[in-house]
Coordinates of C-alpha atoms in Angstrom, one line a residue:
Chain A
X1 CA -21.2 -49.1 -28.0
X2 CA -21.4 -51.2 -24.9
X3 CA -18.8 -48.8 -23.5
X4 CA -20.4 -45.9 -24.0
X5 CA -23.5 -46.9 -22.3
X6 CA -20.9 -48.3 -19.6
X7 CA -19.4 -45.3 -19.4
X8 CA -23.3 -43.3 -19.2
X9 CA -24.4 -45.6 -16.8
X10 CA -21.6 -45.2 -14.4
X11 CA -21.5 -41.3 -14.2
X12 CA -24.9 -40.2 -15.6
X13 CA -27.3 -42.7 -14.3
X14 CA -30.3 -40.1 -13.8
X15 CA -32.2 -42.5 -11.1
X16 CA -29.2 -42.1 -8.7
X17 CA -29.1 -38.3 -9.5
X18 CA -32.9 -37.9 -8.5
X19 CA -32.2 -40.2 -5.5
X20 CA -29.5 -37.6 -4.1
X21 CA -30.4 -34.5 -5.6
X22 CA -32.8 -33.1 -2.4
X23 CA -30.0 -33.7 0.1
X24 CA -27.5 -32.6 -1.8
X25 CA -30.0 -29.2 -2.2
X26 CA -31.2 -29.2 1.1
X27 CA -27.9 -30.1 3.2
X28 CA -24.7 -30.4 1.3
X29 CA -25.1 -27.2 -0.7
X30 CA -25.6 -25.5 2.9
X31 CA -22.5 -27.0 4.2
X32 CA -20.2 -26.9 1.7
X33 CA -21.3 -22.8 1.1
X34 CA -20.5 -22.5 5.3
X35 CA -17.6 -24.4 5.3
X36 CA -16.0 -22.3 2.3
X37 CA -17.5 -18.6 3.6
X38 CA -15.9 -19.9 7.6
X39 CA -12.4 -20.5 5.8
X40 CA -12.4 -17.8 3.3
X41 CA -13.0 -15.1 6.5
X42 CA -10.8 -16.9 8.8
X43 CA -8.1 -17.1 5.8
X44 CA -8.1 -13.5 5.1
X45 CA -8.1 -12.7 8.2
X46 CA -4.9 -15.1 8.6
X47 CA -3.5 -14.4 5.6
X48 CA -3.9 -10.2 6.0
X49 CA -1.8 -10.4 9.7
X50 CA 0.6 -12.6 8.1
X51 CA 0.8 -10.4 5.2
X52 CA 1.6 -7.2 7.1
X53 CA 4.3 -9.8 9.2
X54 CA 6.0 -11.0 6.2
X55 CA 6.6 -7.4 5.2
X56 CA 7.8 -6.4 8.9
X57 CA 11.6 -5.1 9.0
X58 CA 11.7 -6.8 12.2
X59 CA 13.4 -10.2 11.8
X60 CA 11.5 -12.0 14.9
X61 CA 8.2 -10.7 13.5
X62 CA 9.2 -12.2 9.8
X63 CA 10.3 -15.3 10.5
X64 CA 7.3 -16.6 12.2
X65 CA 5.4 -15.8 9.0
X66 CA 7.5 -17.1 6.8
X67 CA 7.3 -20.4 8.3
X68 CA 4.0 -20.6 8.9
X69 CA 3.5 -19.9 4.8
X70 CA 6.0 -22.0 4.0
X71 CA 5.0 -25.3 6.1
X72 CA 1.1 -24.7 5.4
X73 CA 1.8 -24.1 1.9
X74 CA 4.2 -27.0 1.1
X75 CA 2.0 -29.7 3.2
X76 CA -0.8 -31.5 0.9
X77 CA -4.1 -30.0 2.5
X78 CA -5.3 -33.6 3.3
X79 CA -2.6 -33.8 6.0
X80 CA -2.9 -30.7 7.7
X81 CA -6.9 -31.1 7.6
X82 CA -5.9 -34.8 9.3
X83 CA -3.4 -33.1 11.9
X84 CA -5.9 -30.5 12.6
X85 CA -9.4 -32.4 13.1
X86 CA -7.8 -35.6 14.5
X87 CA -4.9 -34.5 15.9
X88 CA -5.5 -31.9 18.3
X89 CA -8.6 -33.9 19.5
X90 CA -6.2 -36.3 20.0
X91 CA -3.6 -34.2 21.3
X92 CA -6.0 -33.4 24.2
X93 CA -6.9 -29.9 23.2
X94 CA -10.6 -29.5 22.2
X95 CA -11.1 -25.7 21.7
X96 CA -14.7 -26.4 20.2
X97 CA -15.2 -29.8 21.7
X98 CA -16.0 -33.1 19.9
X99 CA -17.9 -31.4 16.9
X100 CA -15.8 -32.1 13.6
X101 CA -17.4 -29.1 11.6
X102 CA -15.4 -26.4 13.3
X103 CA -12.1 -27.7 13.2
X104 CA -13.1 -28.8 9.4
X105 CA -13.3 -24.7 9.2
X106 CA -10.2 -23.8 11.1
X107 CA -8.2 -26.7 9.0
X108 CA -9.6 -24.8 5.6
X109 CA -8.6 -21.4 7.6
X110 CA -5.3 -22.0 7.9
X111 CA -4.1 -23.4 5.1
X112 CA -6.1 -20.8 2.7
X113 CA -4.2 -17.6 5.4
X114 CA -0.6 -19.1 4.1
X115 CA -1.8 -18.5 0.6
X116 CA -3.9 -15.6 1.1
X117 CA -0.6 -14.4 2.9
X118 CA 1.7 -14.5 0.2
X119 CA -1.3 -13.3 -2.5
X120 CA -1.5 -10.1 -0.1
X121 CA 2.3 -9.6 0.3
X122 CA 2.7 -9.3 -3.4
X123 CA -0.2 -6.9 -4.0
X124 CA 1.1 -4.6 -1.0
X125 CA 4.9 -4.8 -2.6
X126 CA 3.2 -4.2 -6.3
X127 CA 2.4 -0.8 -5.2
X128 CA 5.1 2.3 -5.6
X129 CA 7.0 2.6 -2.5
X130 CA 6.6 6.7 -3.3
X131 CA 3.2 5.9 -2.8
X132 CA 3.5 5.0 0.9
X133 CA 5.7 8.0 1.1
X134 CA 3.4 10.6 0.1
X135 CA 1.1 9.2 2.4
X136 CA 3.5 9.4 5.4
X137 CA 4.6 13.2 3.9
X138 CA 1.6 14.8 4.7
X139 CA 1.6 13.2 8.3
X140 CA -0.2 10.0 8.4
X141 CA 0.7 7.2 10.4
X142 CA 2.0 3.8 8.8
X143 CA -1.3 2.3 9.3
X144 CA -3.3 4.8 8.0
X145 CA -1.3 5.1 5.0
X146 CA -1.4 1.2 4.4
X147 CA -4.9 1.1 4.6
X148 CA -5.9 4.0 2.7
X149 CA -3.2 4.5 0.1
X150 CA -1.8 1.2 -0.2
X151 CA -3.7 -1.5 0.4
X152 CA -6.8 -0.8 -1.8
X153 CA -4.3 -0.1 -4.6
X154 CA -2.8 -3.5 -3.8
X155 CA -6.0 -5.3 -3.5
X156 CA -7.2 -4.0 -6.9
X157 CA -4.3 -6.0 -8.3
X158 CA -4.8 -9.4 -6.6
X159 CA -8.5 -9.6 -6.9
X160 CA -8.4 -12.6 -10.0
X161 CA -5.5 -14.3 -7.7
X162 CA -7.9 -14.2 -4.9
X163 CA -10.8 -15.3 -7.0
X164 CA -8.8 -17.6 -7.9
X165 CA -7.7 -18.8 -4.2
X166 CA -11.3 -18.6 -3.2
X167 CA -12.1 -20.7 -5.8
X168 CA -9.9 -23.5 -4.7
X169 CA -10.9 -23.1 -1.1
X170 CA -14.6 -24.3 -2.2
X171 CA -13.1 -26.8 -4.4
X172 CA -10.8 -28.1 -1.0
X173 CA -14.1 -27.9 0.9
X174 CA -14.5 -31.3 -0.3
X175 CA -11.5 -32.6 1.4
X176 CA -13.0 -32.7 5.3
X177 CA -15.7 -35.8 4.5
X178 CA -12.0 -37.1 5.8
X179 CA -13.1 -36.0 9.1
X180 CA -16.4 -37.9 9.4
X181 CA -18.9 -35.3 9.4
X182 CA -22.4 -36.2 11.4
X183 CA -25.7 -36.8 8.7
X184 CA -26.9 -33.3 9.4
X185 CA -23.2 -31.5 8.7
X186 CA -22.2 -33.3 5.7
X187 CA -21.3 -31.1 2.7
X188 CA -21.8 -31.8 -1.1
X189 CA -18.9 -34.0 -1.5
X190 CA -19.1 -36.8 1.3
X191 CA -23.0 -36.9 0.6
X192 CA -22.2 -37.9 -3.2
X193 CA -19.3 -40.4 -1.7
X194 CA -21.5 -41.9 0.9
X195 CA -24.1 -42.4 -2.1
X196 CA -21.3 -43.5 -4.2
X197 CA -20.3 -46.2 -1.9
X198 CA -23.5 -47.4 -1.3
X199 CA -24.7 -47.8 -5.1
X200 CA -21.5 -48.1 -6.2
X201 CA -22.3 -45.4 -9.4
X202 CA -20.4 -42.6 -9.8
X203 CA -23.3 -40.5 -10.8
X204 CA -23.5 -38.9 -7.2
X205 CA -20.3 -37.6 -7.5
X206 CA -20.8 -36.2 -10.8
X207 CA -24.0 -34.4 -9.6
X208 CA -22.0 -32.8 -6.5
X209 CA -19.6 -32.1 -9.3
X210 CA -22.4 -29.9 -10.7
X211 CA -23.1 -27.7 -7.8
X212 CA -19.0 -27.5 -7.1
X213 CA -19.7 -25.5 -11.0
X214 CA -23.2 -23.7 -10.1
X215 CA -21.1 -21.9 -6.9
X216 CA -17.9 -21.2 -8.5
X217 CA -18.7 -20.2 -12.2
X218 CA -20.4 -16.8 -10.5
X219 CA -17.8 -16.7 -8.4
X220 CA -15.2 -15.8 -11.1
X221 CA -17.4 -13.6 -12.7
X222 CA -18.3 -11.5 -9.9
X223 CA -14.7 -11.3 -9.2
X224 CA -14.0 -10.0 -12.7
X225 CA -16.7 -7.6 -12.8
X226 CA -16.0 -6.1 -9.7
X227 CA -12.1 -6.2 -10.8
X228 CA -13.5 -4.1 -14.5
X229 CA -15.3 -1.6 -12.2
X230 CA -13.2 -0.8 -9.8
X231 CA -10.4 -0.3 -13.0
X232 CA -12.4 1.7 -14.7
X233 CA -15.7 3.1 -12.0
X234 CA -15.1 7.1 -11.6
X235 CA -16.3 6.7 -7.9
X236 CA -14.6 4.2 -5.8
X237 CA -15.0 4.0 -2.4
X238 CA -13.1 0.6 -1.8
X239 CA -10.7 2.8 0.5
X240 CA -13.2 2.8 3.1
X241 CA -14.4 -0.7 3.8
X242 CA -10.9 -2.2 2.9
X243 CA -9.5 -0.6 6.0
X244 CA -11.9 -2.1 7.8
X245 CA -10.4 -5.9 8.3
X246 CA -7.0 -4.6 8.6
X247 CA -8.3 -2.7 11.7
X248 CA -9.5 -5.9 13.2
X249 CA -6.4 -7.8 12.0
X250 CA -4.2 -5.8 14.1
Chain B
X1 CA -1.2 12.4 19.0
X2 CA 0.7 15.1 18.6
X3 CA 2.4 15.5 22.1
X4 CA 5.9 15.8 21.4
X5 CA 8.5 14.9 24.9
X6 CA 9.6 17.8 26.3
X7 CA 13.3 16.6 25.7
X8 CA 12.7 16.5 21.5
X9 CA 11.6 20.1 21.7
X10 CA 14.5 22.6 21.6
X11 CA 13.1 26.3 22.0
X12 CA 11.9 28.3 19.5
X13 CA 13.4 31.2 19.2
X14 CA 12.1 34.2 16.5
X15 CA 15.3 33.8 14.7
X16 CA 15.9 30.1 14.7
X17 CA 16.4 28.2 11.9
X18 CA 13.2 26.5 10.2
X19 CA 15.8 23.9 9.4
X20 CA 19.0 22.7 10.8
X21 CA 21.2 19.8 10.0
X22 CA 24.3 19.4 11.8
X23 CA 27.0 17.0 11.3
X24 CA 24.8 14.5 8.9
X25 CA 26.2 11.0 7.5
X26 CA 23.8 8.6 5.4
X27 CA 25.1 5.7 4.5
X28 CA 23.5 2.8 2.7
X29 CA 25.0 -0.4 3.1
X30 CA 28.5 0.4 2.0
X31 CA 27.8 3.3 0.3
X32 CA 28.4 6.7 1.9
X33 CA 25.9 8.9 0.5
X34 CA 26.2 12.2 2.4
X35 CA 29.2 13.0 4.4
X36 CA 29.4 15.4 7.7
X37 CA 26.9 17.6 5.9
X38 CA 25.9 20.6 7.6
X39 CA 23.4 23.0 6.5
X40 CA 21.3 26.2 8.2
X41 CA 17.5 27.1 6.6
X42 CA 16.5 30.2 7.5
X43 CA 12.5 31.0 7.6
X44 CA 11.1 32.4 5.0
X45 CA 14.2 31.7 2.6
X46 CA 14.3 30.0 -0.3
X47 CA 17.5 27.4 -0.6
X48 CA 18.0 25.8 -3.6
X49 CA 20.1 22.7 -3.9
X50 CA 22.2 22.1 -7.1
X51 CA 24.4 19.0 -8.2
X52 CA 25.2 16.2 -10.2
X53 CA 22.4 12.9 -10.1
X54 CA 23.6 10.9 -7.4
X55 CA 25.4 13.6 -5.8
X56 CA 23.1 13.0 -2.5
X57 CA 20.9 16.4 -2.7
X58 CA 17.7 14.1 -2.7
X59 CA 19.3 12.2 0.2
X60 CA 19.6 15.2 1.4
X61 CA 15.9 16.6 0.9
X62 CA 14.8 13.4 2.4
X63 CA 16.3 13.7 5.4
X64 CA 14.7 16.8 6.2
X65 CA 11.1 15.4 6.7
X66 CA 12.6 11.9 8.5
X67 CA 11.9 10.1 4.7
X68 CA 15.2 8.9 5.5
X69 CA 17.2 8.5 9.1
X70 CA 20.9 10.2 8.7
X71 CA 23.5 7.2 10.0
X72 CA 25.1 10.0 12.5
X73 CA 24.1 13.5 13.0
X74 CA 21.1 15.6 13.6
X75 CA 18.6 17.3 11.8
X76 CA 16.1 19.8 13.7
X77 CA 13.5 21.0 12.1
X78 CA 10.6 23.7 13.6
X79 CA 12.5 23.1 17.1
X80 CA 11.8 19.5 16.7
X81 CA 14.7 17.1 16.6
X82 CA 13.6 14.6 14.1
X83 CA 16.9 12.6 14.6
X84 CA 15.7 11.6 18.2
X85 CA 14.4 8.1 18.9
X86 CA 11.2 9.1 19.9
X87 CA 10.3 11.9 17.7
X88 CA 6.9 12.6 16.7
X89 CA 7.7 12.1 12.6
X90 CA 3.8 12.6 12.0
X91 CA 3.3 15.5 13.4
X92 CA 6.6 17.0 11.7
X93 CA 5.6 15.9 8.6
X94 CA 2.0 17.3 8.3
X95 CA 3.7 20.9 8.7
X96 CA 6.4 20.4 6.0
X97 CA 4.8 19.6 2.7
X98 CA 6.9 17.7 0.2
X99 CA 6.5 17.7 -3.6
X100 CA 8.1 14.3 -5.8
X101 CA 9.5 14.2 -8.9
X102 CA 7.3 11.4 -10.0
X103 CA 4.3 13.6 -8.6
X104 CA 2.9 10.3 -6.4
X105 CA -0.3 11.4 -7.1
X106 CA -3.1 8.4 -5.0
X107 CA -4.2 7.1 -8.1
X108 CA -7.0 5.5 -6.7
X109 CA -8.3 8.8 -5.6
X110 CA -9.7 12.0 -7.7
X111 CA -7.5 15.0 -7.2
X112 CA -10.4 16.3 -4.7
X113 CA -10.1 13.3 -2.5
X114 CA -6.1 13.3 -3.1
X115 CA -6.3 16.7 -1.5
X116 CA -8.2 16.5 1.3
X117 CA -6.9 13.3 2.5
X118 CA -4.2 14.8 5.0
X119 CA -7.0 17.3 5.7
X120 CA -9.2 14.3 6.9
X121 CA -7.2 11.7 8.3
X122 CA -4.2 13.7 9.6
X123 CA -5.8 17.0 10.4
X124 CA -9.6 15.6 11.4
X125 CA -11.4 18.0 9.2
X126 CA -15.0 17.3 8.7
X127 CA -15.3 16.3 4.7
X128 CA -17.8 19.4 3.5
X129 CA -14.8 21.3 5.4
X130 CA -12.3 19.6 4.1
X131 CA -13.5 19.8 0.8
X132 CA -13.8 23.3 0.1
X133 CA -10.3 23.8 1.2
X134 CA -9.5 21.3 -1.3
X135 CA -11.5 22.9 -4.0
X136 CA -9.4 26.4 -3.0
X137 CA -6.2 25.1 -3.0
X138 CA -6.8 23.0 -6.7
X139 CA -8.2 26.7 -8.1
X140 CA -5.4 28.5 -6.8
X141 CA -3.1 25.8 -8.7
X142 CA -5.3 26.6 -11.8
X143 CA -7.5 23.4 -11.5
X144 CA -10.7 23.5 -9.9
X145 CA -12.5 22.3 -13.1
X146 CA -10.4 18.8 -12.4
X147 CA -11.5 18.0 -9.1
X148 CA -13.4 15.1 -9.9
X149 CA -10.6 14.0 -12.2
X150 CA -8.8 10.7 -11.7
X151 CA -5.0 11.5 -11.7
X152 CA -4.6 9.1 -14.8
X153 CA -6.4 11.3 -16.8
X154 CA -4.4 14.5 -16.2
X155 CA -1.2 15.8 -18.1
X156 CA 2.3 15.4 -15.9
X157 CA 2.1 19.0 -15.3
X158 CA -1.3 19.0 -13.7
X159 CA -0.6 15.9 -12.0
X160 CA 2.5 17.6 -10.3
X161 CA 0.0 21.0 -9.7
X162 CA -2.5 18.6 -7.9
X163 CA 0.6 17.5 -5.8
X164 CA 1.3 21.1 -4.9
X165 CA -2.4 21.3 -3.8
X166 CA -2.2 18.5 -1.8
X167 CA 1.1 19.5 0.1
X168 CA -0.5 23.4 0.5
X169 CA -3.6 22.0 1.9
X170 CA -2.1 20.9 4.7
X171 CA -0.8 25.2 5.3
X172 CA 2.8 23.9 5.8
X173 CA 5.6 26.2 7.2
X174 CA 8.3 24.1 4.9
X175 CA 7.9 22.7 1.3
X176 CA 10.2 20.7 0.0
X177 CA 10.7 19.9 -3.5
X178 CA 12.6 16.9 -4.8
X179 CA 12.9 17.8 -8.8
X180 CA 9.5 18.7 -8.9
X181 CA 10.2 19.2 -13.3
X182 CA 12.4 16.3 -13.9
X183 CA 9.8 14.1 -15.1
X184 CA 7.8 16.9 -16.9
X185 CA 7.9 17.6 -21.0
X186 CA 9.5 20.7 -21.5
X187 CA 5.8 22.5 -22.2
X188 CA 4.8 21.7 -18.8
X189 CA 7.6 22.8 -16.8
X190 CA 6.9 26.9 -17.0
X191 CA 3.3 26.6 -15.2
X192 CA 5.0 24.0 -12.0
X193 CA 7.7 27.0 -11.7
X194 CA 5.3 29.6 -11.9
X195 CA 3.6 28.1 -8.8
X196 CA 6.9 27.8 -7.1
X197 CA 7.6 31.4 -7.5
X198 CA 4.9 31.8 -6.3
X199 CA 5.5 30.5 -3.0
X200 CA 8.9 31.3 -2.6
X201 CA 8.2 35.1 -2.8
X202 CA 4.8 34.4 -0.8
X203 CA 6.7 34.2 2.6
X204 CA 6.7 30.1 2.4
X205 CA 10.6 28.2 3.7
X206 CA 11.3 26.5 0.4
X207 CA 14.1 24.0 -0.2
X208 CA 13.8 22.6 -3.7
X209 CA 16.1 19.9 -5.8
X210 CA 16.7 21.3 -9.0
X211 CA 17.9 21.1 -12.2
X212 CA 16.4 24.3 -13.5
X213 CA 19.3 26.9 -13.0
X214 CA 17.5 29.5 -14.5
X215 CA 14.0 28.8 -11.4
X216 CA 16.9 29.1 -8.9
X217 CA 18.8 31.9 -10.0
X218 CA 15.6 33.9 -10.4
X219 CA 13.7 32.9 -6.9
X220 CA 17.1 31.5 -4.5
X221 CA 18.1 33.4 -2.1
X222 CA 20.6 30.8 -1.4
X223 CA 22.1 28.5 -3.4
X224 CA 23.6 25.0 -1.9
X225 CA 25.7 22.6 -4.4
X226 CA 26.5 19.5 -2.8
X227 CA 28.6 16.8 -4.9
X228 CA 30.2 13.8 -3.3
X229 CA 28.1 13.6 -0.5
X230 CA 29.4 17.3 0.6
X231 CA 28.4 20.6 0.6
X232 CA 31.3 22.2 -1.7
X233 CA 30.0 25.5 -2.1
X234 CA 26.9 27.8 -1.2
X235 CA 25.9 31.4 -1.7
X236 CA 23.7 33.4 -3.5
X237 CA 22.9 33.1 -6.8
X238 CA 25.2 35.9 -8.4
X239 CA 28.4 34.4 -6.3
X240 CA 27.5 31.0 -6.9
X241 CA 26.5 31.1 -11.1
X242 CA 29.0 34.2 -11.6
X243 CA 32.1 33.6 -9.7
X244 CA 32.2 29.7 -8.4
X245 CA 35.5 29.1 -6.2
X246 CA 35.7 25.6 -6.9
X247 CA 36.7 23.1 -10.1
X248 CA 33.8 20.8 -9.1
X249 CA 31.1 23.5 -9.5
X250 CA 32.8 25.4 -12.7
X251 CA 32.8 22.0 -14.7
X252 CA 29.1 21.7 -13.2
X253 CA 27.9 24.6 -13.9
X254 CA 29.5 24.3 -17.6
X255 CA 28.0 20.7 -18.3
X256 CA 24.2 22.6 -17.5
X257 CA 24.5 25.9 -18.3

């Protein structure tokens, strides 16, 4: 019995929820929803020019990508988030100065591009190479036909992957309290560990571990929805607006 | 662009061929898949290309609109040399339409929007202009009713009619056909040839991959049969059907006939 209420106390003790609860509202939800939009556009944006490189013919163009995936893939994010916010500080380069919050964002960025990289590779290969070739038959160039023909077939595929990835990427927001965020920049995770190690209950944690739910859980369901209409919706226009970050991406 | 290099552009004469291949090798890998082929289309002629499956005639086809690069040789098409480094493939392309076997239908697309999308993005057509070409071309291919129609939800046979639509859209000189009825049931096959005919008497440079003897000796006015790689015999239909020269085509002709 005593464990239970042990057990209650430690994770559920409602006084510490109430004590965090209006700055995890007010400034961690903020954060951690900035942190995980910054490295979810800088991934795809990564991941879609790495994408169309790992499916180059051109050996000097592939190999690059392939390492890139391969490396950012096979580190454990906590490293690279460490050799990215302390290490080119350290290193003497400071492309956005002393502020930890960007290179929290590019450190998210670049890990999520290696997997958004290999999520797009498959969903462009998925697709019928005679579907590429019709394209090119009746004239168009090999970027037009990727990003009207191809692509949007592709991405129709790997939307639950990429729910999936994005869903991670909110989850590994959490990692960069490693990085020592200022009071104002913290994000829902390092305000619950701050509280955490203050009080010493794990009740913070658990009610960051709420919100972590509240963002994702729509998440996967707007992902599946849009996945069911675009399946089965008699007008799609995805070709349009997909072709639009591959235009930048070049 | 469509500026072709002076030096890719060899003069056109009245006379000249809509397609020549001289001297073409394709190899893949090891394998040797067409050997020293050489092969004249006149305009306005219909040329179908007979022979056994992996013979190379769709290598062949395919090398006609640059789908693939012959290994050594040359292959001019409309004046253009599409062999050379620098050739303008795109421009080619969008005036020699090309029909599939497995139709390659967008599937993302209607068949409206499957049609006009060379129109569009190739030819710059404003969409209300675009569109009503589109709507033309699917109602002379018997299917204006299906424009809005996802290609999932049409037979083979329409699918491959919708294909048609989208290569005649695009008012090509040359259509090629790469066993346009292959994948088709047998119900569907009559209404693909129909449209062929169609074109083939209508003026149009055809060169089709077939397996339908009785479409090419009806509408060829040449037939090429290429086995091994090679051209072994051509001719018109009579000489070729009635009177083959060589073992390789008799024991063809007697395994499809």
């Amino acid at each position: 019995m005593s464990g239970l209420q042990n057990f209650w106390h430690t994770f559920f003790d409602w006084s510490q929820v109430t004590a965090i609860l209006p700055t995890l509202l007010k400034v961690g939800l903020l954060n951690t929803i900035v942190l995980s939009i910054g490295a979810i556009v800088l991934g795809v944006v990564i991941g879609m020019i790495l994408a169309v490189a790992l499916l180059s013919s051109r050996v000097w163009v592939r190999f690059p990508a392939r390492a890139y995936v391969d490396v950012f893939r096979g580190l454990p994010i906590v490293l690279t988030i460490l050799l990215i916010g302390e290490g080119l500080p350290i290193a003497g380069l400071h492309p956005f100065g002393r502020d930890a919050y960007p290179y929290a964002i590019l450190a998210l960025g670049v890990v999520a591009g290696a997997y958004i990289a290999e999520i797009f590779r498959s969903g462009i290969q998925s697709v019928d190479k005679g579907q590429l070739e019709a394209a090119r038959c009746l004239g168009m160039s090999h970027f037009w036909a990727m990003a009207t023909v191809v692509i949007p077939q592709g991405v129709r595929r790997i939307l639950p992957a990429l729910a999936n990835q994005f869903v991670a990427m909110v989850k590994d927001s959490s990692l960069v309290y490693l990085l020592g965020l200022v009071v104002g920049q913290r994000e829902l995770f390092s305000i619950a560990q701050d509280q955490t190690a203050a009080s010493g209950s794990l009740a913070p944690l658990v009610a960051a571990g709420i919100f972590y739910i509240i963002i994702t859980v729509p998440m996967t369901h707007l992902v599946n929805y849009l996945d069911r209409r675009l399946r089965e919706g008699p007008t799609v226009r995805a070709a349009e607006p997909l072709s639009l970050p591959m235009g930048e991406a070049r | 662009m469509t500026a072709i290099s002076e030096a890719t552009v060899i003069p056109k004469a009245v006379d000249s061929p809509a397609i020549s291949i001289s001297h073409v090798t394709k190899a893949f890998g090891p394998t040797t898949v067409l050997r020293d082929v050489s092969l004249d289309v006149a305009r306005a002629e219909t040329v179908c290309v007979i022979g056994a499956s992996g013979s190379g005639k769709s290598t062949l086809l395919r090398c006609m609109n640059g789908l693939e690069r012959p290994t050594s040789g040359q292959v001019v098409v409309d004046g253009t040399d599409i062999t050379a480094k620098r050739a303008d493939l795109d421009a080619v392309r969008s005036q020699v339409g090309m029909v599939f076997q497995q139709f390659n239908l967008f599937p993302h697309m209607t068949a409206l929007r499957n049609v006009t999308l060379g129109l569009r993005r190739v030819k710059r057509i404003p969409r209300s202009e675009a569109e009503s070409v589109a709507r033309q071309r699917l109602a002379e291919v018997g299917l204006a009713e299906k424009a809005g129609v996802r290609p999932a939800k049409l037979s083979g046979g329409q699918q491959q009619r919708v294909a048609i639509a989208r290569a005649l859209a695009m008012s090509p000189s040359i259509m090629l056909f790469d066993e346009p009825t292959s994948a088709l049931d047998p119900e569907l096959v009559k209404g693909v040839l129909e449209l062929m005919k169609g074109l083939c008497h209508g003026g149009m440079t055809v060169v089709a991959v077939t397996h339908e003897m009785g479409f090419a000796r009806e509408v060829a006015d040449r037939i090429v049969f290429v086995d091994g790689g090679r051209i072994v015999e051509e001719g018109t239909p009579a000489r070729i059907f009635d009177d083959p020269q060589t073992p390789r085509l008799r024991e063809f002709l007697a395994q499809v006939l």
